[in-house]
Amino acid sequence: MNLDELAERILQGDRRALARAITLVESSREDHRAQATELLDRLRPHHREALRIGLSGTPGVGKSTFVEAFGCMLTAKGLKVAVLAVDPSSARSGGSILGDKTRMERLSRDRNAFIRPSPSQSHLGGVARRTREAVALCEAAGFDVILIETVGVGQSETVVAEMSDLFLLLLAPAGGDELQGVKRGIMEMADLILVNKADGDLKPAAIRTCADYAGALRLLRKRPQDPEGFPKAMTVSAVQEEGLEEAWAEMQKLVEWRKAHSFWARNRAAQARHWFDQEVRHALLAKLETTEARAAMDELAARVAEGSLSPAAAARDLLAELDKDDRAA
């Protein structure tokens, strides 16, 4: 693979090159990982930035419908929009449906839009492990707004927050208590809560739900990265495309305030440090997947199972063995 040519085509906004590069960064093959790292290093000096928007919500809340309506509104303004949609993978077969392009038929035909579905595989947090690198590739390709649509809520929304500039939480009207166990943590991370389906018979319920969440937001401790009035709750209708312009205006207002008060750059720097930490942790865990390490683990696990060795002592012996192998190498 000619990385120079691939990088140049990405910088020119070539969609096929972008899709090929995302496939490369999603690969777990060791040679592909080396190529992906080199490609990202070649693109980094160009310093292109997009507005990264993370989007989460319960299944059936209308995330795909909202993304399509919102994305079409942005492309109509002349903006280039990339959608990174993460589909849940089967715990049994490992497969994913990857049907987001089918659900976003109108947006998928838009010349200023790019939709890339990816499997979540075994990675928790509602996003694929390499989504962050896919975001960097989309920025290099010249996209203005990147929408990261997650699997859903209830796992670890901090993963989404650590790769986005704004975090939107999409809720359904009169949703009941299905978010009861997780909503406080999610609400503390959300910059905007959008109550979708505010149309037809559900509109009064949507307005009530919005008022309830607006009241709940006022009870939360104020975050330093928020101006007065944020985070806030709003009603939208993705089907009737109502409230989208207002939501976009609020997003722009928040972004401009954070840039003016240095929170934007500070957040990006903190995210970079976070992902460095994650890469180190993944690299260390990868050492446990080698043939030698697996054999040593199986041997020690058998001794733990029969009771001749404690789990703590077995872990100590394994780490000592790995450390000895590293020094020998």
XYZ file of C-alpha atoms in Angstrom:
329
model
C 0.000 0.000 0.000
C 1.424 3.391 -1.047
C 0.854 5.496 2.065
C 2.028 8.724 0.401
C -0.587 8.376 -2.325
C -3.287 7.337 0.154
C -2.539 10.322 2.392
C -2.625 12.732 -0.548
C -5.967 11.371 -1.760
C -7.440 11.685 1.748
C -6.306 15.321 1.958
C -8.054 15.913 -1.377
C -11.307 14.540 0.085
C -11.341 11.266 -1.888
C -14.109 9.130 -0.324
C -12.738 5.812 -1.545
C -9.338 6.591 -0.071
C -11.011 7.604 3.204
C -13.031 4.372 3.336
C -9.893 2.359 2.609
C -7.976 4.179 5.338
C -10.721 3.546 7.908
C -10.648 -0.148 7.005
C -6.890 -0.044 7.566
C -7.114 1.551 11.038
C -9.879 -0.890 12.066
C -7.701 -3.898 11.213
C -6.071 -5.753 14.095
C -3.260 -7.216 11.967
C 0.134 -6.117 13.248
C 1.394 -4.941 9.827
C -1.843 -2.993 9.259
C -1.525 -1.327 12.668
C 1.998 -0.174 11.773
C 0.745 1.230 8.446
C -2.234 2.934 10.122
C 0.019 4.633 12.674
C 2.346 5.830 9.912
C -0.589 7.134 7.854
C -2.003 9.089 10.791
C 1.455 10.559 11.487
C 1.640 11.802 7.887
C -1.777 13.451 8.106
C -1.319 15.046 11.543
C 0.876 18.030 10.456
C -1.996 19.399 8.359
C -3.904 20.273 11.579
C -7.435 20.050 10.181
C -10.181 20.211 12.810
C -13.868 19.398 12.618
C -16.655 19.768 15.152
C -16.977 16.329 16.735
C -20.471 15.590 18.031
C -21.145 12.441 20.049
C -24.744 11.210 20.016
C -26.260 8.669 22.386
C -29.755 7.483 23.221
C -31.852 4.455 24.013
C -32.729 2.043 21.164
C -35.832 3.222 19.304
C -35.415 6.871 20.252
C -34.784 7.778 16.622
C -31.010 8.294 16.537
C -30.630 7.375 12.866
C -33.659 9.457 11.851
C -32.272 12.421 13.774
C -28.775 12.006 12.311
C -30.182 11.921 8.770
C -32.418 14.989 9.257
C -29.698 16.904 11.122
C -27.021 15.898 8.614
C -29.154 16.946 5.639
C -29.789 20.313 7.303
C -26.036 20.844 7.724
C -25.170 19.822 4.154
C -27.841 22.227 2.906
C -25.789 24.956 4.615
C -22.741 23.902 2.590
C -21.075 21.936 5.375
C -19.425 18.552 4.816
C -20.739 15.952 7.278
C -19.250 12.564 8.224
C -21.302 10.030 10.180
C -19.481 7.292 12.090
C -22.243 4.917 13.130
C -21.327 2.060 15.453
C -23.474 -1.073 15.304
C -23.613 -3.604 18.156
C -21.826 -6.872 17.472
C -23.303 -10.236 18.363
C -21.693 -11.740 21.460
C -22.290 -15.189 19.929
C -21.238 -14.813 16.289
C -19.330 -11.523 16.409
C -21.288 -10.219 13.409
C -23.036 -6.862 12.940
C -25.899 -5.793 10.684
C -24.273 -2.468 9.686
C -27.555 -1.161 8.297
C -27.106 2.562 8.927
C -26.714 3.459 5.256
C -30.037 1.756 4.598
C -31.724 3.715 7.394
C -30.171 6.992 6.187
C -31.044 6.637 2.515
C -31.406 10.361 1.816
C -28.191 11.360 3.583
C -26.219 8.505 2.018
C -26.943 9.957 -1.434
C -25.814 13.454 -0.407
C -22.570 14.520 -2.092
C -21.441 16.401 1.027
C -22.019 13.480 3.400
C -20.029 10.353 4.226
C -21.517 7.498 6.274
C -19.339 4.762 7.710
C -20.909 1.993 9.832
C -18.487 0.029 12.026
C -18.948 -2.979 14.326
C -18.474 -2.382 18.046
C -16.902 -5.871 18.289
C -16.165 -6.598 21.951
C -15.378 -3.005 22.874
C -17.551 -1.499 25.590
C -18.642 2.100 25.696
C -20.862 2.116 22.629
C -18.084 2.861 20.150
C -15.534 0.836 18.242
C -11.991 0.914 19.594
C -10.634 2.663 16.495
C -13.444 5.204 16.100
C -11.104 7.906 17.408
C -8.667 7.228 14.555
C -11.538 7.216 12.054
C -12.470 10.668 13.373
C -8.918 11.896 12.712
C -9.087 10.555 9.145
C -12.412 12.317 8.508
C -10.920 15.567 9.800
C -7.954 15.172 7.450
C -10.396 14.603 4.560
C -11.857 18.057 5.163
C -15.178 17.299 6.853
C -16.635 20.157 8.897
C -18.862 18.155 11.270
C -18.378 14.563 12.441
C -21.349 12.816 14.057
C -20.464 9.798 16.195
C -23.610 7.715 16.672
C -23.134 5.226 19.496
C -24.676 1.821 20.102
C -26.840 3.107 22.960
C -26.756 4.050 26.612
C -25.895 2.153 29.754
C -22.307 1.085 29.113
C -19.652 3.785 29.384
C -20.570 7.119 27.844
C -17.208 8.501 28.986
C -15.705 6.792 25.922
C -17.871 8.943 23.651
C -17.173 12.073 25.674
C -13.419 11.462 25.380
C -13.497 11.769 21.579
C -16.132 14.468 21.001
C -16.399 18.220 21.473
C -20.136 18.124 22.173
C -22.165 15.279 23.636
C -25.865 15.054 22.770
C -28.304 12.812 24.615
C -31.419 11.908 22.640
C -34.503 10.930 24.642
C -38.037 9.836 23.780
C -41.081 11.583 25.278
C -42.629 9.924 28.337
C -39.865 7.359 28.364
C -40.570 6.229 31.900
C -37.818 4.890 34.131
C -35.726 2.903 31.666
C -32.900 5.412 32.167
C -33.320 5.558 35.941
C -30.169 3.623 36.740
C -27.843 5.473 34.370
C -29.373 8.832 33.559
C -27.628 10.889 36.228
C -24.175 9.921 34.976
C -25.164 10.513 31.353
C -26.851 13.810 32.138
C -23.697 15.030 33.872
C -21.809 14.509 30.606
C -24.475 15.748 28.182
C -24.142 19.235 26.707
C -27.610 19.136 25.165
C -30.556 16.861 25.922
C -32.835 16.589 22.904
C -36.315 15.135 23.416
C -37.117 13.655 20.014
C -40.499 12.791 18.463
C -42.029 16.118 19.543
C -44.774 15.860 16.939
C -48.358 14.650 16.612
C -49.921 13.080 19.683
C -46.538 12.853 21.415
C -45.833 16.597 21.318
C -47.468 17.445 24.705
C -45.622 14.531 26.329
C -42.355 15.694 24.733
C -42.826 19.209 26.119
C -43.489 17.818 29.604
C -40.474 15.507 29.396
C -38.290 18.409 28.257
C -39.464 20.511 31.206
C -38.743 17.644 33.608
C -35.183 17.255 32.340
C -34.614 21.022 32.259
C -35.526 21.078 35.946
C -33.262 18.122 36.673
C -30.330 19.815 34.897
C -30.657 22.847 37.156
C -30.059 20.596 40.166
C -26.730 19.320 38.845
C -23.455 20.916 39.867
C -22.362 23.565 37.371
C -19.446 22.530 35.174
C -16.616 25.018 34.502
C -16.765 24.395 30.732
C -20.382 25.606 30.460
C -21.677 29.170 30.013
C -24.854 30.297 31.760
C -27.854 28.188 30.708
C -25.919 25.055 29.736
C -26.409 22.166 29.645
C -29.986 22.557 28.447
C -32.912 20.432 27.274
C -34.785 21.061 24.016
C -37.520 19.384 21.963
C -36.947 18.296 18.359
C -38.844 16.370 15.711
C -36.529 14.529 13.338
C -39.475 13.370 11.201
C -40.901 16.861 10.715
C -37.437 18.462 10.918
C -38.528 20.880 13.632
C -36.185 22.263 16.279
C -33.044 21.246 14.363
C -32.047 24.798 13.464
C -32.503 25.889 17.077
C -30.440 22.948 18.345
C -27.643 23.758 15.866
C -27.666 27.398 16.961
C -27.239 26.329 20.590
C -24.370 24.013 19.647
C -22.594 26.833 17.809
C -23.119 29.170 20.751
C -21.587 26.648 23.146
C -18.626 25.925 20.843
C -17.865 29.637 20.349
C -17.955 30.247 24.122
C -15.640 27.323 24.846
C -13.171 28.421 22.181
C -13.198 31.995 23.490
C -12.532 30.789 27.042
C -9.835 28.210 26.086
C -11.944 25.174 27.090
C -11.928 23.809 23.512
C -8.129 23.528 23.267
C -7.866 22.336 26.866
C -10.419 19.566 26.218
C -8.656 18.424 23.041
C -5.322 18.251 24.910
C -6.887 16.257 27.759
C -8.422 13.848 25.245
C -5.040 13.320 23.562
C -3.484 12.455 26.938
C -6.371 10.070 27.678
C -5.939 8.170 24.409
C -2.185 7.926 24.910
C -2.925 6.270 28.257
C -5.414 3.903 26.588
C -2.950 2.917 23.855
C -0.318 2.047 26.467
C -2.846 -0.061 28.372
C -3.947 -1.902 25.195
C -0.322 -2.563 24.256
C 0.375 -4.049 27.688
C -2.740 -6.229 27.525
C -1.729 -7.408 24.039
C 1.369 -8.988 25.605
C -0.941 -11.434 27.384
C -2.245 -12.697 24.033
C 1.041 -14.169 22.811
C 1.398 -17.960 22.594
C 3.987 -18.036 25.386
C 1.932 -15.847 27.700
C -1.235 -17.901 27.109
C 0.657 -21.139 27.880
C 2.041 -19.662 31.124
C -1.409 -18.379 32.099
C -3.005 -21.780 31.460
C -0.379 -23.510 33.599
C -0.776 -21.044 36.470
C -4.588 -21.100 36.146
C -4.561 -24.876 36.578
C -2.543 -24.532 39.803
C -4.932 -21.832 41.057
C -7.914 -24.078 40.258
C -6.469 -27.011 42.217
C -5.702 -24.735 45.175
C -1.913 -25.055 45.208
C -1.420 -21.367 44.348
C -3.368 -18.245 45.218
C -4.653 -15.959 42.435
C -2.499 -13.071 43.702
C 0.657 -15.194 43.782
C -0.093 -16.596 40.324
C -0.516 -13.090 38.911
C 2.765 -12.024 40.546
C 4.610 -15.000 39.026
C 3.142 -14.353 35.572
C 4.135 -10.689 35.591
C 7.619 -11.584 36.795
C 7.931 -14.091 33.924
C 6.793 -11.526 31.362
C 9.210 -8.949 32.774
C 12.057 -11.441 32.536
C 11.163 -12.217 28.883
C 11.107 -8.474 28.049
C 14.560 -7.947 29.531
C 15.898 -10.985 27.626
C 14.462 -9.609 24.378
